[in-house]
Amino acid sequence: MTTRQRLFKDDIGGVKIESPFTLAALSGYSDVGMRVVCRSLGASLTRHEVVLDKFINEQGSGPKSGLWMDPSDRPVACQLMGRDPVEMGQAAARMAGFGYDIVDINFGCPVKKVLGRCRGGFLLSDPQTAVAMVKEVTQAVRVPVTVKMRRGLDDTPLSRDRFWEILSAAVDLGIAGVVIHGRTVQQRYEGPAIWDAIGEVKRRFAHLNVMGSGDLYSAEDCLRMIESTGCDGVTIARGAIENPWVFRDCLALWHGQPKPAPPTLAEQADLFSMQYQLAIAQYGLERATRQMRKFGIKRAGLHPDPARVHDAFISLSSPDDWKRIQDELYGEDASFASGRT
Ligand SMILES: Cc1cc2nc3c(=O)[nH]c(=O)nc-3n(C[C@H](O)[C@H](O)[C@H](O)COP(=O)(O)O)c2cc1C
């Protein structure tokens, strides 16, 4: 067992995880298909994309709700966003009832409309409501509750004070873990994530499961974050959309083995096929094809002819197009001057 493995905290409030490498909550992406493929490559915990408390309280579950779960995808966290603590508590109770292993609260979303409605990242500027929300949610469920925070609303000292005020109160209320995205809300997705913010949280709350987020595009990045900040795990976001094999690579390095070769075209085709089938089961053929188009575009960089693959997925509009791309660009007869097939 390596030192890295020995120091690993395999527990989030009683939910066991097998490694520090987890899939981030990703709006529009971390659906059941994406979660299952990442799990098959080694993700130890996956997260459903953020959902509004109102949506859960008013509409519930079902195939159209996007709340589909798969028995192979455990443990799995859900993530809720709202503005009213009581409504958040009600939604959390319903989510735990659907079988989610962890309920996560979103205090990070930087989308303008969300901020305008006093949700997500806005709550970092309103400690009173944020703390009341954590209180309602922790009281409403028996499963572990975690919080996703950016390192502040912006870089002002006031924002910093509020960050610590919210996190300290949330810890006192019994949250089992926190995910820190090393950017401010104001930064949105621009500029580098400041990993020191993650390390500072871990130093202040040594007993808490602290996971880091931001700029994790390779297995090397993930291990570097764990080593440099002392965090318990990482949540891989854009890096996993572009390359789900990042989980396999992380596990290899973590076990002291060499990094595996990049995925072959056949491996990529198999993964696309698995994910497409799951998407069809969830959304039906047409919507599943649209959903997979996004993934195809983002994963073009794994192909030896990325520009051609990118353009092919951009113009994809039907299941026939999907099949043609798979046959011509990923099939047995596909041959390229460079790259492994
Ligand atoms: C397309 C997209 C959707 C996201 N959706 C969510 C979400 O639903 N909930 C959440 O907490 N964070 C969400 N995030 C933020 C990521 O989980 C992550 O914290 C952020 O992308 C930083 O990591 P990265 O720089 O490695 O991508 C999203 C990010 C992206 C790019």
Tab-separated table of C-alpha atoms and ligand atoms in Angstrom:
chain	number	residue	atom	x	y	z
A	1	MET	CA	0.000	0.000	0.000
A	2	THR	CA	1.402	3.402	-0.956
A	3	THR	CA	1.429	6.405	1.417
A	4	ARG	CA	-1.204	8.004	-0.778
A	5	GLN	CA	-3.500	5.044	-0.325
A	6	ARG	CA	-2.862	4.857	3.428
A	7	LEU	CA	-3.830	8.501	3.926
A	8	PHE	CA	-7.014	8.199	1.870
A	9	LYS	CA	-10.225	8.899	3.831
A	10	ASP	CA	-12.703	6.398	2.375
A	11	ASP	CA	-15.742	7.740	4.146
A	12	ILE	CA	-18.217	10.568	3.598
A	13	GLY	CA	-20.509	10.505	6.616
A	14	GLY	CA	-20.677	6.707	6.588
A	15	VAL	CA	-20.848	6.325	2.790
A	16	LYS	CA	-17.783	4.338	1.719
A	17	ILE	CA	-15.897	5.298	-1.404
A	18	GLU	CA	-13.133	3.225	-2.939
A	19	SER	CA	-10.813	5.960	-4.150
A	20	PRO	CA	-10.447	9.749	-4.096
A	21	PHE	CA	-11.496	10.118	-7.749
A	22	THR	CA	-15.089	11.243	-8.179
A	23	LEU	CA	-17.270	12.683	-10.930
A	24	ALA	CA	-18.338	16.306	-10.420
A	25	ALA	CA	-21.935	17.482	-10.693
A	26	LEU	CA	-22.229	18.716	-14.275
A	27	SER	CA	-25.351	20.416	-15.502
A	28	GLY	CA	-26.355	19.007	-18.894
A	29	TYR	CA	-23.735	16.262	-18.662
A	30	SER	CA	-23.727	14.109	-15.508
A	31	ASP	CA	-26.812	12.138	-16.515
A	32	VAL	CA	-27.109	8.419	-15.940
A	33	GLY	CA	-25.181	7.523	-19.123
A	34	MET	CA	-22.214	9.698	-18.234
A	35	ARG	CA	-22.237	8.515	-14.645
A	36	VAL	CA	-22.281	4.835	-15.599
A	37	VAL	CA	-19.436	5.169	-18.109
A	38	CYS	CA	-17.300	7.082	-15.601
A	39	ARG	CA	-18.109	4.474	-12.980
A	40	SER	CA	-17.083	1.702	-15.361
A	41	LEU	CA	-13.701	3.436	-15.690
A	42	GLY	CA	-13.187	3.804	-11.949
A	43	ALA	CA	-15.085	6.836	-10.597
A	44	SER	CA	-15.724	6.027	-6.933
A	45	LEU	CA	-18.628	8.432	-6.477
A	46	THR	CA	-20.765	10.178	-9.053
A	47	ARG	CA	-23.005	13.215	-8.782
A	48	HIS	CA	-26.273	13.952	-10.537
A	49	GLU	CA	-26.376	17.396	-12.126
A	50	VAL	CA	-27.872	20.171	-10.012
A	51	VAL	CA	-31.675	20.218	-9.757
A	52	LEU	CA	-33.981	22.916	-8.476
A	53	ASP	CA	-35.764	22.197	-5.213
A	54	LYS	CA	-39.004	23.508	-6.760
A	55	PHE	CA	-38.752	21.001	-9.578
A	56	ILE	CA	-38.462	18.126	-7.127
A	57	ASN	CA	-41.231	19.379	-4.879
A	58	GLU	CA	-43.636	20.057	-7.757
A	59	GLN	CA	-42.877	17.317	-10.263
A	60	GLY	CA	-41.082	14.485	-8.516
A	61	SER	CA	-39.258	11.706	-10.314
A	62	GLY	CA	-39.928	9.659	-13.465
A	63	PRO	CA	-38.243	9.172	-16.822
A	64	LYS	CA	-38.610	12.796	-17.898
A	65	SER	CA	-37.337	14.249	-14.660
A	66	GLY	CA	-33.706	13.477	-15.366
A	67	LEU	CA	-33.479	11.737	-12.032
A	68	TRP	CA	-32.798	8.332	-13.459
A	69	MET	CA	-30.543	6.088	-11.435
A	70	ASP	CA	-28.778	2.868	-12.356
A	71	PRO	CA	-28.088	0.045	-9.889
A	72	SER	CA	-24.429	-0.096	-11.000
A	73	ASP	CA	-23.990	3.577	-10.176
A	74	ARG	CA	-23.589	3.653	-6.390
A	75	PRO	CA	-22.798	5.533	-4.308
A	76	VAL	CA	-24.391	8.464	-6.105
A	77	ALA	CA	-25.022	11.986	-4.839
A	78	CYS	CA	-27.751	14.367	-5.900
A	79	GLN	CA	-27.363	18.105	-5.790
A	80	LEU	CA	-30.057	20.635	-4.946
A	81	MET	CA	-30.296	24.344	-5.507
A	82	GLY	CA	-32.909	26.783	-4.205
A	83	ARG	CA	-33.499	29.950	-2.245
A	84	ASP	CA	-35.943	28.927	0.449
A	85	PRO	CA	-34.535	26.795	3.267
A	86	VAL	CA	-37.843	25.030	4.002
A	87	GLU	CA	-38.399	24.097	0.347
A	88	MET	CA	-34.826	22.845	0.172
A	89	GLY	CA	-35.455	20.633	3.196
A	90	GLN	CA	-38.569	19.180	1.575
A	91	ALA	CA	-36.768	18.500	-1.683
A	92	ALA	CA	-33.854	16.905	0.168
A	93	ALA	CA	-36.199	14.506	1.937
A	94	ARG	CA	-37.691	13.480	-1.422
A	95	MET	CA	-34.260	12.963	-2.975
A	96	ALA	CA	-33.130	10.787	-0.087
A	97	GLY	CA	-36.382	8.871	-0.533
A	98	PHE	CA	-35.513	8.235	-4.210
A	99	GLY	CA	-32.368	6.477	-2.984
A	100	TYR	CA	-29.566	8.998	-3.386
A	101	ASP	CA	-26.716	8.189	-1.019
A	102	ILE	CA	-25.673	11.797	-0.386
A	103	VAL	CA	-27.494	15.127	-0.678
A	104	ASP	CA	-25.294	17.998	-1.804
A	105	ILE	CA	-26.256	21.687	-1.580
A	106	ASN	CA	-25.165	24.031	-4.357
A	107	PHE	CA	-23.599	27.291	-3.186
A	108	GLY	CA	-21.571	27.795	-6.327
A	109	CYS	CA	-23.555	28.166	-9.553
A	110	PRO	CA	-22.422	31.407	-11.265
A	111	VAL	CA	-25.122	31.581	-13.986
A	112	LYS	CA	-26.587	35.109	-14.158
A	113	LYS	CA	-30.222	33.971	-14.034
A	114	VAL	CA	-29.500	31.767	-11.010
A	115	LEU	CA	-27.768	34.606	-9.158
A	116	GLY	CA	-30.643	36.933	-10.065
A	117	ARG	CA	-33.017	34.518	-8.352
A	118	CYS	CA	-30.845	34.439	-5.212
A	119	ARG	CA	-29.795	30.821	-5.691
A	120	GLY	CA	-26.515	28.933	-6.110
A	121	GLY	CA	-23.453	31.169	-5.796
A	122	PHE	CA	-25.592	34.095	-4.645
A	123	LEU	CA	-25.975	32.419	-1.262
A	124	LEU	CA	-22.283	32.972	-0.533
A	125	SER	CA	-23.329	36.622	-0.064
A	126	ASP	CA	-26.181	35.697	2.296
A	127	PRO	CA	-24.788	33.616	5.183
A	128	GLN	CA	-28.040	33.755	7.123
A	129	THR	CA	-30.069	32.036	4.408
A	130	ALA	CA	-27.241	29.677	3.475
A	131	VAL	CA	-26.860	28.466	7.050
A	132	ALA	CA	-30.634	28.162	7.515
A	133	MET	CA	-30.666	26.028	4.370
A	134	VAL	CA	-27.968	23.705	5.647
A	135	LYS	CA	-29.907	23.403	8.905
A	136	GLU	CA	-33.176	22.467	7.171
A	137	VAL	CA	-31.507	19.964	4.872
A	138	THR	CA	-29.450	18.256	7.581
A	139	GLN	CA	-32.581	17.953	9.730
A	140	ALA	CA	-34.686	16.627	6.836
A	141	VAL	CA	-32.533	13.621	5.863
A	142	ARG	CA	-30.611	10.772	7.440
A	143	VAL	CA	-28.153	10.442	4.554
A	144	PRO	CA	-24.946	12.516	4.672
A	145	VAL	CA	-25.231	16.126	3.540
A	146	THR	CA	-22.403	17.867	1.727
A	147	VAL	CA	-21.968	21.390	0.413
A	148	LYS	CA	-20.456	22.609	-2.840
A	149	MET	CA	-18.876	26.051	-2.513
A	150	ARG	CA	-16.755	28.326	-4.581
A	151	ARG	CA	-13.953	30.020	-2.633
A	152	GLY	CA	-16.081	33.156	-2.355
A	153	LEU	CA	-18.371	35.449	-4.249
A	154	ASP	CA	-15.381	37.581	-5.233
A	155	ASP	CA	-11.941	38.458	-3.895
A	156	THR	CA	-12.997	40.995	-1.236
A	157	PRO	CA	-12.256	40.439	2.478
A	158	LEU	CA	-16.031	40.536	3.146
A	159	SER	CA	-16.592	37.677	0.765
A	160	ARG	CA	-13.809	35.711	2.427
A	161	ASP	CA	-15.318	36.293	5.889
A	162	ARG	CA	-18.709	35.122	4.662
A	163	PHE	CA	-17.198	31.992	3.153
A	164	TRP	CA	-15.743	30.999	6.533
A	165	GLU	CA	-18.891	32.011	8.381
A	166	ILE	CA	-21.023	29.718	6.194
A	167	LEU	CA	-18.603	26.821	6.195
A	168	SER	CA	-17.953	26.932	9.971
A	169	ALA	CA	-21.685	26.984	10.700
A	170	ALA	CA	-22.304	24.172	8.212
A	171	VAL	CA	-19.623	22.068	9.919
A	172	ASP	CA	-21.241	22.748	13.302
A	173	LEU	CA	-24.564	21.617	11.820
A	174	GLY	CA	-22.990	18.297	10.902
A	175	ILE	CA	-22.237	18.317	7.179
A	176	ALA	CA	-20.214	15.273	6.168
A	177	GLY	CA	-18.133	16.932	3.511
A	178	VAL	CA	-17.495	19.895	1.296
A	179	VAL	CA	-16.376	20.346	-2.284
A	180	ILE	CA	-14.375	23.522	-2.844
A	181	HIS	CA	-14.111	24.922	-6.355
A	182	GLY	CA	-11.029	27.130	-6.284
A	183	ARG	CA	-12.631	29.945	-8.294
A	184	THR	CA	-14.885	32.767	-7.108
A	185	VAL	CA	-18.452	33.123	-8.386
A	186	GLN	CA	-17.356	36.318	-10.116
A	187	GLN	CA	-14.660	34.372	-11.984
A	188	ARG	CA	-17.241	31.961	-13.378
A	189	TYR	CA	-15.002	29.518	-15.327
A	190	GLU	CA	-12.295	32.000	-16.263
A	191	GLY	CA	-8.781	32.237	-14.921
A	192	PRO	CA	-7.049	29.618	-12.860
A	193	ALA	CA	-8.620	27.894	-9.873
A	194	ILE	CA	-6.682	28.720	-6.692
A	195	TRP	CA	-5.965	25.395	-5.079
A	196	ASP	CA	-4.568	26.997	-1.884
A	197	ALA	CA	-8.161	27.727	-0.913
A	198	ILE	CA	-8.794	23.965	-0.838
A	199	GLY	CA	-5.713	23.339	1.301
A	200	GLU	CA	-6.775	26.032	3.742
A	201	VAL	CA	-10.170	24.398	4.253
A	202	LYS	CA	-8.550	21.014	4.856
A	203	ARG	CA	-6.146	22.500	7.391
A	204	ARG	CA	-8.969	24.212	9.298
A	205	PHE	CA	-11.336	21.229	9.224
A	206	ALA	CA	-9.081	18.194	9.362
A	207	HIS	CA	-11.905	15.774	10.271
A	208	LEU	CA	-14.154	16.896	7.392
A	209	ASN	CA	-14.132	15.161	4.016
A	210	VAL	CA	-12.783	17.909	1.761
A	211	MET	CA	-12.760	17.455	-2.001
A	212	GLY	CA	-11.204	19.825	-4.479
A	213	SER	CA	-12.377	21.102	-7.836
A	214	GLY	CA	-10.887	23.214	-10.580
A	215	ASP	CA	-8.531	22.684	-13.516
A	216	LEU	CA	-8.411	18.886	-13.285
A	217	TYR	CA	-7.743	17.679	-16.815
A	218	SER	CA	-5.428	14.734	-16.285
A	219	ALA	CA	-4.542	12.093	-13.723
A	220	GLU	CA	-1.373	14.037	-12.988
A	221	ASP	CA	-3.454	17.139	-12.168
A	222	CYS	CA	-5.637	15.105	-9.798
A	223	LEU	CA	-2.748	13.598	-7.870
A	224	ARG	CA	-1.008	16.961	-7.760
A	225	MET	CA	-4.099	18.549	-6.217
A	226	ILE	CA	-4.335	15.828	-3.562
A	227	GLU	CA	-0.649	16.088	-2.728
A	228	SER	CA	-0.396	19.871	-2.731
A	229	THR	CA	-3.589	20.614	-0.779
A	230	GLY	CA	-4.004	17.528	1.426
A	231	CYS	CA	-7.617	17.224	0.243
A	232	ASP	CA	-9.372	13.864	0.556
A	233	GLY	CA	-10.444	13.606	-3.030
A	234	VAL	CA	-11.114	15.361	-6.283
A	235	THR	CA	-14.227	15.999	-8.332
A	236	ILE	CA	-13.362	15.804	-11.999
A	237	ALA	CA	-15.509	18.041	-14.210
A	238	ARG	CA	-14.599	19.225	-17.728
A	239	GLY	CA	-11.694	16.790	-17.721
A	240	ALA	CA	-14.117	13.865	-17.378
A	241	ILE	CA	-16.458	15.089	-20.115
A	242	GLU	CA	-13.515	15.298	-22.511
A	243	ASN	CA	-11.825	12.129	-21.337
A	244	PRO	CA	-13.672	9.709	-19.040
A	245	TRP	CA	-10.557	7.487	-19.083
A	246	VAL	CA	-9.046	10.023	-16.678
A	247	PHE	CA	-10.502	7.862	-13.870
A	248	ARG	CA	-8.666	4.762	-15.098
A	249	ASP	CA	-5.469	6.803	-15.367
A	250	CYS	CA	-5.908	8.229	-11.852
A	251	LEU	CA	-6.315	4.759	-10.372
A	252	ALA	CA	-3.226	3.453	-12.162
A	253	LEU	CA	-1.030	6.305	-10.890
A	254	TRP	CA	-2.539	6.049	-7.429
A	255	HIS	CA	-1.624	2.363	-7.296
A	256	GLY	CA	1.911	3.242	-8.388
A	257	GLN	CA	1.462	1.768	-11.867
A	258	PRO	CA	2.356	3.430	-15.168
A	259	LYS	CA	-0.272	5.544	-16.873
A	260	PRO	CA	-2.188	3.402	-19.396
A	261	ALA	CA	-2.041	4.145	-23.131
A	262	PRO	CA	-4.752	6.508	-24.415
A	263	PRO	CA	-8.020	4.778	-25.359
A	264	THR	CA	-8.041	3.059	-28.744
A	265	LEU	CA	-10.740	3.890	-31.277
A	266	ALA	CA	-12.375	0.543	-30.469
A	267	GLU	CA	-12.479	1.442	-26.761
A	268	GLN	CA	-13.913	4.850	-27.581
A	269	ALA	CA	-16.549	3.255	-29.820
A	270	ASP	CA	-17.535	0.781	-27.082
A	271	LEU	CA	-17.885	3.560	-24.544
A	272	PHE	CA	-19.941	5.709	-26.922
A	273	SER	CA	-22.169	2.720	-27.561
A	274	MET	CA	-22.709	2.042	-23.848
A	275	GLN	CA	-23.482	5.684	-23.146
A	276	TYR	CA	-25.811	6.014	-26.163
A	277	GLN	CA	-27.845	2.969	-25.085
A	278	LEU	CA	-28.255	4.398	-21.589
A	279	ALA	CA	-29.213	7.782	-23.028
A	280	ILE	CA	-31.800	6.175	-25.308
A	281	ALA	CA	-33.317	4.338	-22.353
A	282	GLN	CA	-33.560	7.611	-20.459
A	283	TYR	CA	-34.522	10.136	-23.136
A	284	GLY	CA	-35.686	8.224	-26.225
A	285	LEU	CA	-33.795	8.081	-29.522
A	286	GLU	CA	-34.024	11.672	-30.768
A	287	ARG	CA	-33.078	13.436	-27.552
A	288	ALA	CA	-30.425	10.848	-26.768
A	289	THR	CA	-28.784	11.566	-30.131
A	290	ARG	CA	-28.739	15.304	-29.393
A	291	GLN	CA	-27.317	14.616	-25.953
A	292	MET	CA	-24.529	12.421	-27.371
A	293	ARG	CA	-23.629	15.072	-29.954
A	294	LYS	CA	-22.302	17.264	-27.116
A	295	PHE	CA	-20.118	14.447	-25.804
A	296	GLY	CA	-18.834	13.583	-29.285
A	297	ILE	CA	-17.732	17.182	-29.868
A	298	LYS	CA	-16.007	17.387	-26.481
A	299	ARG	CA	-14.217	14.069	-26.941
A	300	ALA	CA	-12.876	14.828	-30.433
A	301	GLY	CA	-9.453	15.483	-28.886
A	302	LEU	CA	-9.083	11.765	-28.149
A	303	HIS	CA	-9.255	10.945	-31.858
A	304	PRO	CA	-6.242	11.020	-34.215
A	305	ASP	CA	-8.190	13.329	-36.560
A	306	PRO	CA	-9.847	15.698	-34.071
A	307	ALA	CA	-10.845	18.398	-36.570
A	308	ARG	CA	-12.727	15.926	-38.766
A	309	VAL	CA	-14.431	14.308	-35.772
A	310	HIS	CA	-15.370	17.703	-34.350
A	311	ASP	CA	-16.971	18.785	-37.634
A	312	ALA	CA	-18.758	15.457	-38.021
A	313	PHE	CA	-20.360	15.717	-34.574
A	314	ILE	CA	-21.223	19.406	-35.110
A	315	SER	CA	-23.341	18.468	-38.120
A	316	LEU	CA	-24.889	15.402	-36.476
A	317	SER	CA	-28.679	15.662	-36.404
A	318	SER	CA	-30.099	12.126	-36.577
A	319	PRO	CA	-29.510	8.575	-35.376
A	320	ASP	CA	-28.389	7.722	-38.951
A	321	ASP	CA	-25.705	10.415	-38.734
A	322	TRP	CA	-24.611	8.924	-35.413
A	323	LYS	CA	-24.238	5.467	-36.964
A	324	ARG	CA	-22.324	6.855	-39.937
A	325	ILE	CA	-19.873	8.719	-37.700
A	326	GLN	CA	-19.349	5.638	-35.592
A	327	ASP	CA	-18.738	3.419	-38.649
A	328	GLU	CA	-16.573	5.858	-40.589
A	329	LEU	CA	-14.566	7.433	-37.794
A	330	TYR	CA	-14.544	4.823	-35.027
A	331	GLY	CA	-15.367	1.569	-36.843
A	332	GLU	CA	-13.129	-1.331	-37.792
A	333	ASP	CA	-12.491	0.112	-41.246
A	334	ALA	CA	-11.533	3.526	-39.954
A	335	SER	CA	-7.853	4.077	-40.626
A	336	PHE	CA	-5.808	7.105	-39.767
A	337	ALA	CA	-2.270	8.125	-40.431
A	338	SER	CA	-1.567	8.690	-36.765
A	339	GLY	CA	-2.854	7.353	-33.490
A	340	ARG	CA	-3.693	3.881	-32.363
A	341	THR	CA	-6.708	2.116	-33.775
B	1	LIG	C1	-20.919	22.331	-18.193
B	1	LIG	C2	-20.730	22.466	-16.713
B	1	LIG	C3	-21.782	22.176	-15.857
B	1	LIG	C4	-21.612	22.274	-14.460
B	1	LIG	N1	-22.649	21.950	-13.640
B	1	LIG	C5	-22.475	21.966	-12.295
B	1	LIG	C6	-23.517	21.533	-11.421
B	1	LIG	O1	-24.599	21.102	-11.834
B	1	LIG	N2	-23.265	21.606	-10.074
B	1	LIG	C7	-22.051	22.030	-9.572
B	1	LIG	O2	-21.860	22.053	-8.364
B	1	LIG	N3	-21.058	22.425	-10.389
B	1	LIG	C8	-21.241	22.393	-11.730
B	1	LIG	N4	-20.205	22.745	-12.546
B	1	LIG	C9	-18.891	23.087	-11.957
B	1	LIG	C10	-17.976	21.850	-11.927
B	1	LIG	O3	-18.501	20.836	-11.098
B	1	LIG	C11	-16.558	22.213	-11.463
B	1	LIG	O4	-16.604	22.665	-10.131
B	1	LIG	C12	-15.915	23.271	-12.340
B	1	LIG	O5	-16.111	22.987	-13.716
B	1	LIG	C13	-14.417	23.395	-12.067
B	1	LIG	O6	-13.718	22.253	-12.455
B	1	LIG	P1	-12.857	22.188	-13.833
B	1	LIG	O7	-12.104	23.497	-13.941
B	1	LIG	O8	-11.937	20.992	-13.599
B	1	LIG	O9	-13.832	21.997	-14.939
B	1	LIG	C14	-20.363	22.681	-13.928
B	1	LIG	C15	-19.308	22.985	-14.807
B	1	LIG	C16	-19.469	22.866	-16.171
B	1	LIG	C17	-18.306	23.173	-17.083
